[in-house]
Short mmCIF file of C-alpha atoms and ligand atoms in Angstrom, two decimals:
data_model
loop_
_atom_site.label_atom_id
_atom_site.label_comp_id
_atom_site.label_asym_id
_atom_site.label_seq_id
_atom_site.Cartn_x
_atom_site.Cartn_y
_atom_site.Cartn_z
CA MET A 146 0.01 -0.01 0.01
CA ALA A 147 1.34 3.43 -0.92
CA SER A 148 0.57 6.14 1.55
CA SER A 149 -0.62 9.10 -0.44
CA VAL A 150 -2.76 12.16 -0.34
CA LEU A 151 -5.97 12.56 -2.26
CA PRO A 152 -8.62 15.25 -2.30
CA LEU A 153 -11.35 14.10 0.11
CA ALA A 154 -13.91 13.75 -2.67
CA SER A 155 -12.01 10.79 -4.05
CA ALA A 156 -10.46 9.62 -0.83
CA SER A 157 -11.82 6.08 -0.94
CA PRO A 158 -9.84 3.87 -3.29
CA SER A 159 -13.02 1.98 -4.20
CA SER A 160 -14.75 5.18 -5.28
CA ALA A 161 -11.76 6.61 -7.10
CA SER A 162 -12.57 6.89 -10.76
CA ARG A 163 -10.14 5.50 -13.29
CA SER A 164 -9.21 8.99 -14.50
CA SER A 165 -8.56 10.41 -11.06
CA LEU A 166 -6.54 7.29 -10.38
CA GLU A 167 -4.54 8.00 -13.50
CA ASN A 168 -3.87 11.54 -12.28
CA ASN A 169 -2.80 10.38 -8.86
CA LYS A 170 -0.72 7.72 -10.48
CA LYS A 171 1.17 10.44 -12.32
CA LYS A 172 1.65 12.48 -9.19
CA LEU A 173 2.79 9.49 -7.16
CA ASN A 174 4.75 7.87 -9.87
CA LEU A 175 2.69 4.73 -9.30
CA GLY A 176 3.53 1.76 -11.42
CA SER A 177 7.07 2.92 -12.08
CA ASN A 178 10.08 1.05 -10.84
CA SER A 179 10.98 3.86 -8.53
CA LEU A 180 9.18 3.67 -5.23
CA SER A 181 10.56 6.87 -3.74
CA PHE A 182 8.16 9.55 -2.48
CA ASP A 183 10.33 12.57 -1.85
CA LEU A 184 8.47 15.19 0.08
CA ASP A 185 9.67 18.06 -2.04
CA LYS A 186 7.69 21.26 -2.34
CA ASN A 187 5.78 20.04 -5.41
CA HIS A 188 4.45 16.98 -3.63
CA PRO A 189 0.73 17.27 -2.76
CA PHE A 190 1.44 16.30 0.86
CA ALA A 191 3.94 19.12 1.18
CA LYS A 192 1.28 21.50 -0.20
CA ALA A 193 -1.26 20.26 2.27
CA LYS A 194 1.07 20.86 5.13
CA SER A 195 1.69 24.39 4.04
CA PHE A 196 -2.10 24.99 3.79
CA SER A 197 -1.53 26.53 0.37
CA ARG A 198 -4.57 24.59 -0.96
CA ILE A 199 -7.99 25.46 0.17
CA SER A 200 -9.56 22.03 -0.40
CA MET A 201 -9.16 19.62 2.44
CA VAL A 202 -6.86 16.68 1.89
CA ALA A 203 -6.52 13.53 3.83
CA SER A 204 -3.95 10.82 3.94
CA VAL A 205 -5.36 7.51 2.63
CA ASN A 206 -3.97 4.25 1.41
CA VAL A 207 -4.12 3.68 -2.36
CA SER A 208 -3.04 0.27 -3.50
CA ARG A 209 -0.66 0.14 -6.36
CA PHE A 210 -2.66 -2.92 -7.39
CA GLU A 211 -5.76 -0.78 -7.88
CA GLY A 212 -5.58 -1.26 -11.63
CA ILE A 213 -5.68 -5.02 -11.35
CA THR A 214 -9.11 -6.31 -12.21
CA MET A 215 -10.78 -9.39 -10.66
CA ALA A 216 -9.84 -12.63 -12.42
CA PRO A 217 -12.69 -14.94 -13.30
CA PRO A 218 -12.96 -18.16 -11.29
CA ASP A 219 -11.17 -21.15 -12.85
CA PRO A 220 -13.66 -23.10 -15.00
CA ILE A 221 -12.74 -26.37 -13.26
CA LEU A 222 -11.25 -25.66 -9.82
CA GLY A 223 -13.70 -22.74 -9.34
CA VAL A 224 -16.53 -25.31 -9.46
CA SER A 225 -15.19 -26.94 -6.27
CA GLU A 226 -15.21 -23.55 -4.53
CA ALA A 227 -18.83 -22.95 -5.52
CA PHE A 228 -19.73 -26.50 -4.39
CA LYS A 229 -18.27 -25.93 -0.94
CA ALA A 230 -20.36 -22.82 -0.50
CA ASP A 231 -23.63 -24.69 -1.25
CA THR A 232 -25.47 -26.06 1.80
CA HIS A 233 -28.08 -28.16 -0.02
CA GLY A 234 -28.33 -31.78 1.16
CA ASN A 235 -28.35 -33.34 -2.32
CA LYS A 236 -25.44 -31.37 -3.69
CA LEU A 237 -23.03 -33.29 -5.89
CA ASN A 238 -19.57 -32.23 -7.08
CA LEU A 239 -18.98 -33.62 -10.58
CA GLY A 240 -16.67 -30.76 -11.53
CA VAL A 241 -13.04 -31.58 -10.85
CA GLY A 242 -11.68 -34.94 -11.95
CA ALA A 243 -10.94 -36.35 -8.51
CA TYR A 244 -11.78 -39.87 -7.42
CA ARG A 245 -14.27 -40.38 -4.59
CA THR A 246 -15.40 -43.52 -2.81
CA GLU A 247 -18.95 -44.81 -3.06
CA GLU A 248 -19.52 -42.69 0.10
CA LEU A 249 -18.27 -39.72 -1.94
CA GLN A 250 -15.21 -39.27 0.23
CA PRO A 251 -11.68 -38.56 -1.03
CA TYR A 252 -9.59 -41.71 -1.23
CA VAL A 253 -5.97 -42.27 -0.22
CA LEU A 254 -4.79 -45.56 -1.69
CA ASP A 255 -3.87 -48.25 0.85
CA VAL A 256 -0.59 -48.82 -0.96
CA VAL A 257 0.24 -45.15 -0.58
CA LYS A 258 -0.46 -45.23 3.15
CA LYS A 259 1.68 -48.33 3.45
CA VAL A 260 4.62 -46.81 1.62
CA GLU A 261 4.32 -43.54 3.55
CA SER A 262 4.63 -45.38 6.84
CA LEU A 263 7.68 -47.24 5.53
CA MET A 264 9.21 -43.92 4.56
CA LEU A 265 8.52 -42.51 8.03
CA GLU A 266 10.08 -45.56 9.68
CA ARG A 267 13.13 -45.23 7.51
CA GLY A 268 13.46 -41.56 8.47
CA ASP A 269 14.16 -40.32 4.97
CA ASN A 270 15.65 -36.84 5.03
CA LYS A 271 14.28 -33.63 3.53
CA GLU A 272 17.38 -32.43 1.69
CA TYR A 273 16.92 -30.69 -1.66
CA LEU A 274 16.53 -32.97 -4.62
CA PRO A 275 18.66 -32.33 -7.66
CA ILE A 276 17.04 -30.00 -10.22
CA GLU A 277 15.92 -32.98 -12.32
CA GLY A 278 14.25 -34.64 -9.32
CA LEU A 279 14.65 -38.03 -7.69
CA ALA A 280 16.71 -40.37 -9.87
CA ALA A 281 14.78 -43.50 -8.82
CA PHE A 282 11.52 -41.76 -9.68
CA ASN A 283 12.74 -40.61 -13.11
CA LYS A 284 13.82 -44.14 -13.94
CA ALA A 285 10.55 -45.66 -12.66
CA THR A 286 8.31 -43.17 -14.44
CA ALA A 287 9.98 -43.54 -17.84
CA GLU A 288 9.87 -47.32 -17.54
CA LEU A 289 6.25 -47.29 -16.55
CA LEU A 290 5.43 -45.17 -19.57
CA PHE A 291 7.47 -46.86 -22.27
CA GLY A 292 8.00 -50.33 -20.75
CA ALA A 293 11.39 -51.17 -19.21
CA ASN A 294 12.55 -53.06 -22.30
CA ASN A 295 11.67 -50.38 -24.80
CA PRO A 296 14.60 -49.50 -27.06
CA VAL A 297 14.16 -45.81 -26.24
CA ILE A 298 15.01 -46.68 -22.61
CA LYS A 299 17.73 -49.21 -23.43
CA GLN A 300 19.44 -46.73 -25.76
CA GLN A 301 19.08 -43.92 -23.18
CA ARG A 302 17.22 -41.75 -25.67
CA VAL A 303 14.75 -40.34 -23.16
CA ALA A 304 15.37 -37.11 -21.31
CA THR A 305 13.18 -37.37 -18.19
CA ILE A 306 12.87 -34.82 -15.46
CA GLN A 307 10.49 -34.79 -12.53
CA GLY A 308 7.88 -32.07 -12.87
CA LEU A 309 5.22 -30.42 -10.73
CA SER A 310 2.64 -32.97 -11.66
CA GLY A 311 1.05 -33.01 -15.13
CA THR A 312 0.48 -29.26 -15.24
CA GLY A 313 4.03 -28.33 -14.25
CA SER A 314 5.47 -30.88 -16.67
CA LEU A 315 3.39 -29.50 -19.53
CA ARG A 316 4.49 -25.98 -18.59
CA LEU A 317 8.13 -26.97 -18.64
CA ALA A 318 7.71 -28.54 -22.09
CA ALA A 319 5.96 -25.35 -23.22
CA ALA A 320 8.95 -23.33 -22.02
CA LEU A 321 11.29 -25.65 -23.92
CA ILE A 322 9.22 -25.11 -27.10
CA GLU A 323 9.17 -21.37 -26.62
CA ARG A 324 12.94 -21.25 -26.18
CA TYR A 325 14.14 -23.72 -28.80
CA PHE A 326 11.32 -23.71 -31.40
CA PRO A 327 10.43 -20.06 -31.63
CA GLY A 328 7.28 -19.52 -33.62
CA ALA A 329 6.40 -23.21 -33.70
CA LYS A 330 2.72 -23.85 -33.18
CA VAL A 331 1.11 -26.34 -30.85
CA LEU A 332 -2.06 -27.98 -32.19
CA ILE A 333 -4.60 -28.79 -29.54
CA SER A 334 -7.83 -30.72 -29.81
CA SER A 335 -11.18 -28.99 -29.87
CA PRO A 336 -12.27 -29.31 -27.14
CA THR A 337 -9.50 -30.05 -24.70
CA TRP A 338 -8.67 -29.85 -21.01
CA GLY A 339 -9.28 -26.18 -20.10
CA ASN A 340 -5.83 -25.52 -18.76
CA HIS A 341 -3.94 -26.39 -21.98
CA LYS A 342 -4.69 -23.02 -23.53
CA ASN A 343 -3.58 -21.19 -20.36
CA ILE A 344 -0.34 -23.13 -20.30
CA PHE A 345 0.62 -22.27 -23.86
CA ASN A 346 -0.65 -18.69 -23.58
CA ASP A 347 1.43 -18.08 -20.46
CA ALA A 348 4.48 -19.64 -22.08
CA ARG A 349 3.90 -17.45 -25.18
CA VAL A 350 3.60 -20.44 -27.45
CA PRO A 351 1.21 -19.99 -30.36
CA TRP A 352 -1.51 -22.61 -30.64
CA SER A 353 -4.44 -23.50 -32.81
CA GLU A 354 -7.12 -26.16 -32.63
CA TYR A 355 -7.72 -29.33 -34.62
CA ARG A 356 -11.20 -30.80 -34.90
CA TYR A 357 -11.80 -33.66 -32.49
CA TYR A 358 -15.34 -33.93 -31.22
CA ASP A 359 -18.32 -34.30 -33.50
CA PRO A 360 -21.54 -33.32 -31.70
CA LYS A 361 -23.62 -34.99 -34.40
CA THR A 362 -22.23 -38.44 -33.76
CA VAL A 363 -21.13 -37.66 -30.16
CA GLY A 364 -17.94 -39.29 -31.36
CA LEU A 365 -14.56 -38.52 -32.88
CA ASP A 366 -14.39 -36.30 -35.94
CA PHE A 367 -11.55 -38.40 -37.34
CA GLU A 368 -11.58 -36.92 -40.85
CA GLY A 369 -11.57 -33.38 -39.47
CA MET A 370 -8.73 -34.24 -37.09
CA ILE A 371 -6.58 -35.74 -39.82
CA SER A 372 -7.15 -32.91 -42.27
CA ASP A 373 -6.39 -30.21 -39.64
CA ILE A 374 -3.18 -31.95 -38.61
CA LYS A 375 -2.24 -32.21 -42.30
CA ALA A 376 -2.98 -28.54 -42.89
CA ALA A 377 -0.77 -27.32 -40.03
CA PRO A 378 2.65 -25.84 -40.77
CA GLU A 379 5.32 -28.53 -41.06
CA GLY A 380 7.12 -29.15 -37.78
CA SER A 381 4.20 -28.22 -35.50
CA PHE A 382 3.72 -29.87 -32.13
CA VAL A 383 0.58 -31.99 -31.95
CA LEU A 384 -0.84 -32.26 -28.45
CA LEU A 385 -2.54 -35.62 -27.96
CA HIS A 386 -4.25 -37.12 -24.93
CA GLY A 387 -2.56 -40.49 -24.38
CA CYS A 388 -5.79 -42.07 -23.17
CA ALA A 389 -9.16 -41.07 -21.77
CA HIS A 390 -9.46 -37.78 -23.67
CA ASN A 391 -10.53 -34.94 -21.39
CA PRO A 392 -13.30 -33.75 -21.56
CA THR A 393 -14.90 -36.01 -24.19
CA GLY A 394 -13.91 -39.51 -23.01
CA ILE A 395 -13.51 -40.40 -26.67
CA ASP A 396 -10.23 -41.99 -27.79
CA PRO A 397 -9.09 -42.96 -31.30
CA THR A 398 -9.10 -46.68 -32.05
CA PRO A 399 -5.72 -48.46 -32.47
CA GLU A 400 -6.16 -48.21 -36.28
CA GLN A 401 -6.92 -44.51 -36.02
CA TRP A 402 -3.82 -43.97 -33.86
CA GLU A 403 -1.75 -45.57 -36.65
CA LYS A 404 -3.22 -43.09 -39.19
CA ILE A 405 -2.64 -40.17 -36.83
CA ALA A 406 1.01 -41.27 -36.56
CA ASP A 407 1.21 -41.51 -40.37
CA VAL A 408 0.20 -37.87 -40.93
CA ILE A 409 2.35 -36.64 -38.06
CA GLN A 410 5.29 -38.41 -39.60
CA GLU A 411 4.48 -37.19 -43.10
CA LYS A 412 4.31 -33.60 -41.92
CA ASN A 413 7.41 -33.79 -39.74
CA HIS A 414 5.33 -32.75 -36.75
CA ILE A 415 6.38 -33.53 -33.17
CA PRO A 416 3.84 -35.48 -31.12
CA PHE A 417 3.35 -34.15 -27.64
CA PHE A 418 1.40 -36.45 -25.35
CA ASP A 419 -0.42 -35.47 -22.19
CA VAL A 420 -0.74 -38.68 -20.13
CA ALA A 421 -2.76 -37.85 -17.03
CA TYR A 422 -4.71 -41.08 -16.78
CA GLN A 423 -2.33 -44.00 -17.33
CA GLY A 424 -4.01 -47.09 -15.82
CA PHE A 425 -7.07 -45.14 -14.90
CA ALA A 426 -8.87 -45.42 -18.20
CA SER A 427 -8.84 -49.17 -18.78
CA GLY A 428 -7.43 -50.31 -15.43
CA SER A 429 -4.23 -51.45 -17.24
CA LEU A 430 -1.05 -49.34 -17.20
CA ASP A 431 0.23 -51.00 -20.38
CA ALA A 432 -3.01 -50.73 -22.39
CA ASP A 433 -3.29 -47.03 -21.51
CA ALA A 434 0.29 -46.38 -22.70
CA ALA A 435 -0.26 -48.09 -26.06
CA SER A 436 -0.64 -44.81 -28.02
CA VAL A 437 2.64 -43.38 -26.73
CA ARG A 438 4.47 -46.68 -27.33
CA LEU A 439 3.15 -46.85 -30.90
CA PHE A 440 4.70 -43.45 -31.69
CA ALA A 441 7.96 -44.39 -29.92
CA ALA A 442 8.17 -47.67 -31.86
CA ARG A 443 8.09 -45.71 -35.10
CA GLY A 444 11.33 -44.01 -34.09
CA LEU A 445 9.63 -40.61 -33.78
CA GLU A 446 10.86 -37.93 -31.42
CA LEU A 447 8.14 -37.05 -28.95
CA LEU A 448 7.29 -35.31 -25.72
CA VAL A 449 5.25 -36.89 -22.97
CA ALA A 450 3.97 -35.19 -19.81
CA GLN A 451 2.90 -37.57 -17.04
CA SER A 452 0.82 -37.14 -13.90
CA TYR A 453 0.29 -39.27 -10.82
CA SER A 454 -2.63 -37.20 -9.52
CA LYS A 455 -5.33 -39.63 -10.64
CA ASN A 456 -3.79 -43.08 -10.95
CA LEU A 457 -2.09 -42.91 -7.53
CA GLY A 458 -4.42 -40.35 -6.01
CA LEU A 459 -1.47 -38.02 -5.34
CA TYR A 460 -3.29 -34.87 -6.42
CA ALA A 461 -1.77 -32.51 -3.87
CA GLU A 462 1.73 -34.02 -3.92
CA ARG A 463 2.28 -32.53 -7.38
CA ILE A 464 4.16 -35.44 -8.83
CA GLY A 465 4.69 -36.05 -12.54
CA ALA A 466 7.37 -35.87 -15.20
CA ILE A 467 8.28 -34.57 -18.61
CA ASN A 468 9.92 -37.04 -20.99
CA VAL A 469 11.50 -36.05 -24.30
CA VAL A 470 12.32 -38.97 -26.60
CA CYS A 471 15.21 -38.05 -28.91
CA THR A 472 16.86 -39.88 -31.78
CA SER A 473 20.18 -40.12 -29.92
CA ALA A 474 21.37 -40.47 -26.33
CA ASP A 475 23.54 -37.46 -26.90
CA ALA A 476 20.59 -35.26 -27.87
CA ALA A 477 18.65 -36.56 -24.85
CA THR A 478 21.52 -35.50 -22.53
CA ARG A 479 21.56 -32.02 -23.98
CA VAL A 480 17.74 -31.68 -23.86
CA LYS A 481 17.80 -32.77 -20.21
CA SER A 482 20.42 -30.16 -19.37
CA GLN A 483 18.17 -27.47 -20.88
CA LEU A 484 15.10 -28.71 -19.08
CA LYS A 485 17.04 -28.33 -15.85
CA ARG A 486 18.11 -24.88 -16.86
CA LEU A 487 14.45 -23.92 -17.41
CA ALA A 488 13.35 -25.47 -14.10
CA ARG A 489 15.99 -23.87 -11.87
CA PRO A 490 14.78 -20.24 -12.02
CA MET A 491 11.09 -21.33 -11.97
CA TYR A 492 10.99 -23.54 -8.90
CA SER A 493 14.60 -24.67 -8.34
CA ASN A 494 13.87 -28.34 -7.69
CA PRO A 495 10.78 -30.44 -7.23
CA PRO A 496 9.18 -31.85 -4.06
CA VAL A 497 10.42 -35.17 -2.79
CA HIS A 498 7.49 -36.81 -1.05
CA GLY A 499 5.40 -37.91 -4.03
CA ALA A 500 8.54 -38.88 -5.95
CA ARG A 501 9.52 -41.30 -3.19
CA ILE A 502 6.02 -42.75 -3.05
CA VAL A 503 6.04 -43.51 -6.75
CA ALA A 504 9.62 -44.81 -6.80
CA ASN A 505 8.98 -47.11 -3.83
CA ILE A 506 5.74 -48.53 -5.23
CA VAL A 507 6.95 -49.07 -8.77
CA GLY A 508 10.29 -50.44 -7.52
CA ASP A 509 8.78 -53.15 -5.29
CA PRO A 510 6.94 -55.98 -7.11
CA ALA A 511 4.53 -56.67 -4.22
CA LEU A 512 3.60 -53.01 -3.75
CA PHE A 513 3.36 -52.55 -7.51
CA ASN A 514 0.78 -55.36 -7.69
CA GLU A 515 -1.16 -53.82 -4.82
CA TRP A 516 -1.25 -50.54 -6.70
CA LYS A 517 -2.48 -52.22 -9.87
CA ALA A 518 -5.26 -53.97 -7.94
CA GLU A 519 -6.39 -50.70 -6.37
CA MET A 520 -6.26 -48.91 -9.71
CA GLU A 521 -8.44 -51.62 -11.26
CA MET A 522 -10.84 -51.20 -8.36
CA MET A 523 -11.06 -47.43 -8.96
CA ALA A 524 -11.44 -47.80 -12.71
CA GLY A 525 -14.07 -50.51 -12.05
CA ARG A 526 -16.09 -48.34 -9.73
CA ILE A 527 -16.20 -45.60 -12.38
CA LYS A 528 -17.34 -48.13 -15.00
CA ASN A 529 -20.11 -49.30 -12.63
CA VAL A 530 -21.50 -45.80 -12.10
CA ARG A 531 -21.26 -45.16 -15.84
CA GLN A 532 -23.42 -48.24 -16.46
CA LYS A 533 -25.87 -47.36 -13.68
CA LEU A 534 -26.24 -43.80 -14.92
CA TYR A 535 -26.95 -45.10 -18.40
CA ASP A 536 -29.49 -47.60 -17.09
CA SER A 537 -31.22 -44.94 -15.03
CA LEU A 538 -31.43 -42.56 -18.00
CA CYS A 539 -32.92 -45.30 -20.16
CA VAL A 540 -35.53 -46.25 -17.60
CA LYS A 541 -36.55 -42.70 -16.65
CA ASP A 542 -36.39 -40.93 -20.02
CA LYS A 543 -39.50 -41.74 -22.04
CA SER A 544 -38.46 -39.59 -25.04
CA GLY A 545 -36.60 -42.35 -26.84
CA LYS A 546 -33.28 -40.43 -26.80
CA ASP A 547 -30.28 -42.62 -27.34
CA TRP A 548 -27.99 -42.29 -24.29
CA SER A 549 -25.60 -45.05 -25.40
CA PHE A 550 -22.82 -42.55 -26.09
CA ILE A 551 -22.22 -42.55 -22.34
CA LEU A 552 -21.15 -46.16 -22.47
CA LYS A 553 -18.79 -45.52 -25.40
CA GLN A 554 -16.80 -42.90 -23.45
CA ILE A 555 -13.94 -43.96 -21.23
CA GLY A 556 -12.08 -42.60 -18.25
CA MET A 557 -13.37 -40.59 -15.36
CA PHE A 558 -15.53 -38.17 -17.37
CA SER A 559 -18.67 -38.18 -19.38
CA PHE A 560 -19.32 -35.46 -21.92
CA THR A 561 -23.06 -35.19 -21.66
CA GLY A 562 -23.70 -32.81 -24.54
CA LEU A 563 -25.54 -30.45 -22.16
CA SER A 564 -25.18 -26.82 -23.21
CA LYS A 565 -24.05 -24.02 -20.93
CA VAL A 566 -27.61 -23.01 -19.96
CA GLN A 567 -28.51 -26.65 -19.38
CA SER A 568 -25.38 -27.08 -17.23
CA ASP A 569 -26.42 -23.98 -15.30
CA ASN A 570 -29.80 -25.59 -14.66
CA MET A 571 -28.00 -28.69 -13.33
CA THR A 572 -26.29 -26.51 -10.78
CA ASP A 573 -28.91 -23.88 -9.99
CA LYS A 574 -31.91 -26.19 -9.75
CA TRP A 575 -30.39 -29.58 -8.93
CA HIS A 576 -27.20 -28.58 -7.03
CA VAL A 577 -25.14 -30.74 -9.39
CA TYR A 578 -21.82 -28.98 -9.84
CA MET A 579 -20.14 -29.54 -13.24
CA THR A 580 -18.10 -27.64 -15.78
CA LYS A 581 -20.04 -25.47 -18.20
CA ASP A 582 -18.88 -27.44 -21.24
CA GLY A 583 -21.28 -30.22 -20.19
CA ARG A 584 -18.61 -32.47 -18.66
CA ILE A 585 -19.37 -34.53 -15.55
CA SER A 586 -16.79 -36.39 -13.50
CA LEU A 587 -18.16 -39.88 -12.93
CA ALA A 588 -15.39 -40.36 -10.38
CA GLY A 589 -17.37 -38.00 -8.13
CA LEU A 590 -20.62 -39.99 -8.50
CA SER A 591 -21.89 -42.90 -6.41
CA LEU A 592 -24.28 -45.68 -7.41
CA ALA A 593 -26.71 -44.29 -4.88
CA LYS A 594 -26.82 -40.88 -6.64
CA CYS A 595 -27.21 -42.15 -10.23
CA GLU A 596 -30.99 -41.88 -10.27
CA TYR A 597 -30.94 -38.35 -8.86
CA LEU A 598 -28.37 -37.39 -11.50
CA ALA A 599 -30.46 -39.01 -14.24
CA ASP A 600 -33.48 -36.92 -13.17
CA ALA A 601 -31.34 -33.78 -13.28
CA ILE A 602 -29.96 -34.57 -16.73
CA ILE A 603 -33.38 -35.45 -18.16
CA ASP A 604 -34.93 -32.24 -16.81
CA SER A 605 -32.07 -30.07 -18.03
CA PHE A 606 -31.93 -31.74 -21.44
CA HIS A 607 -35.63 -31.61 -22.24
CA ASN A 608 -36.86 -28.54 -20.36
CA VAL A 609 -34.04 -26.01 -20.85
CA ARG A 610 -33.15 -24.61 -24.22
N1 KET B 759 -3.77 -33.19 -18.25
C1 KET B 759 -5.10 -33.47 -18.29
C2 KET B 759 -5.66 -33.96 -19.57
C3 KET B 759 -5.85 -33.29 -17.13
O1 KET B 759 -7.12 -33.61 -17.20
C4 KET B 759 -5.26 -32.83 -15.94
C5 KET B 759 -6.10 -32.59 -14.77
C6 KET B 759 -3.90 -32.55 -15.97
C7 KET B 759 -3.20 -32.74 -17.14
C8 KET B 759 -3.13 -32.03 -14.80
O2 KET B 759 -3.28 -32.66 -13.63
P1 KET B 759 -2.15 -32.49 -12.50
O3 KET B 759 -2.90 -32.57 -11.24
O4 KET B 759 -1.47 -31.17 -12.72
O5 KET B 759 -1.22 -33.61 -12.69
N2 KET B 759 -7.36 -32.45 -14.80
C9 KET B 759 -8.30 -32.29 -13.75
C10 KET B 759 -7.92 -31.34 -12.66
C11 KET B 759 -7.53 -29.97 -13.12
O6 KET B 759 -8.25 -29.35 -13.94
O7 KET B 759 -6.49 -29.46 -12.65
C12 KET B 759 -9.69 -31.96 -14.33
O8 KET B 759 -9.78 -31.86 -15.54
O9 KET B 759 -10.64 -31.91 -13.56
#
């Protein structure tokens, strides 16, 4: 807060008009790098003291942040804030993609609890990690993604560094693109996870969209996707969701993945995978990594951001990684050195706790199997509510609408096709919190609430236009 003097009429910062603010800004040199306020004879305070002005003046606090406007709430995380403020008994939070138990409680995996108590017993220290993160984690995460016997691993062609979960890893990759591929465009699917655009905007990386979702078929617009990727400038980055596309829940088939790889290869583009749901889509870690492995097997260079928020329930630990597959071990070493250089001034080095959890679980066959069983259980629960929601819609909706698209989608979300006003009705009338693009997180739904949700969807779909 800058202590300043204003005429009484505009003494309150909230009532200060923009133009009077501009004037005061000039007087006070607000917004400049210099923060000095010399009380020379031209300063308004000096004048006030000498009573040379007739109008009364008062000393008030004017924030130098006055010109900063209110940011809108985040389209996804803002939904959780609104949900918390609602006191209705039937409220349901289907906004953020976070797994809940059948009792709609957050879930810490048993295997995570087990490993955390082992870590505590061992008395692991809290020293800084190296800039690239925990070595055992980096090894484990790359092997989990590509398979330990993948030639890219054997030939040491992957530059892996620990990131601040999926988001931080994507952001680091965006910084790498901005620095070393100036002007290169990133192609993102339409629609995509809301934060992708923010990430590339903030990193000053230009992006454009490729067609992905076809509302007519409630499926993939494969032809549109292929022709947009073909039409992009050679050498663009193509952002792909490794599995369980967010928000649509619609993935290409294995044959379609091959064709996508064909055009990417033809156009000399660089595939850039966002893998936030490995193991969470199908219940199998390997099946969910098939798309990434297909591209790696073709000898392509690619980027892959990973997250352990969903599959290990480590949301708040911020654990993930960025992997850059290069054509040579030498290039990978150089890329890694530059990723470290980008990370150091941003956050110095990553947090250790989540990295140790992942490394310990993946590195121990018994714990690894426990994790896989729990992941299958979580993926299974989501599939069950998906089925129950579909069944409830079919029984309750007498209009003959085909709801089978819900069963074709995979992962933790369902893209309902509800418009913004219909989504508003879901929240305002039914207390069902969801994102305004019509996405619902089935991971936040219980079997017991499926019928209530079906009623809300049917009402919103048929009665709100
Ligand atoms: N990629 C995708 C596709 C994604 O859905 C998320 C998270 C992330 C990356 C990043 O997650 P992180 O926790 O940084 O590893 N999505 C959910 C949460 C969020 O929006 O932050 C969501 O869509 O609800």
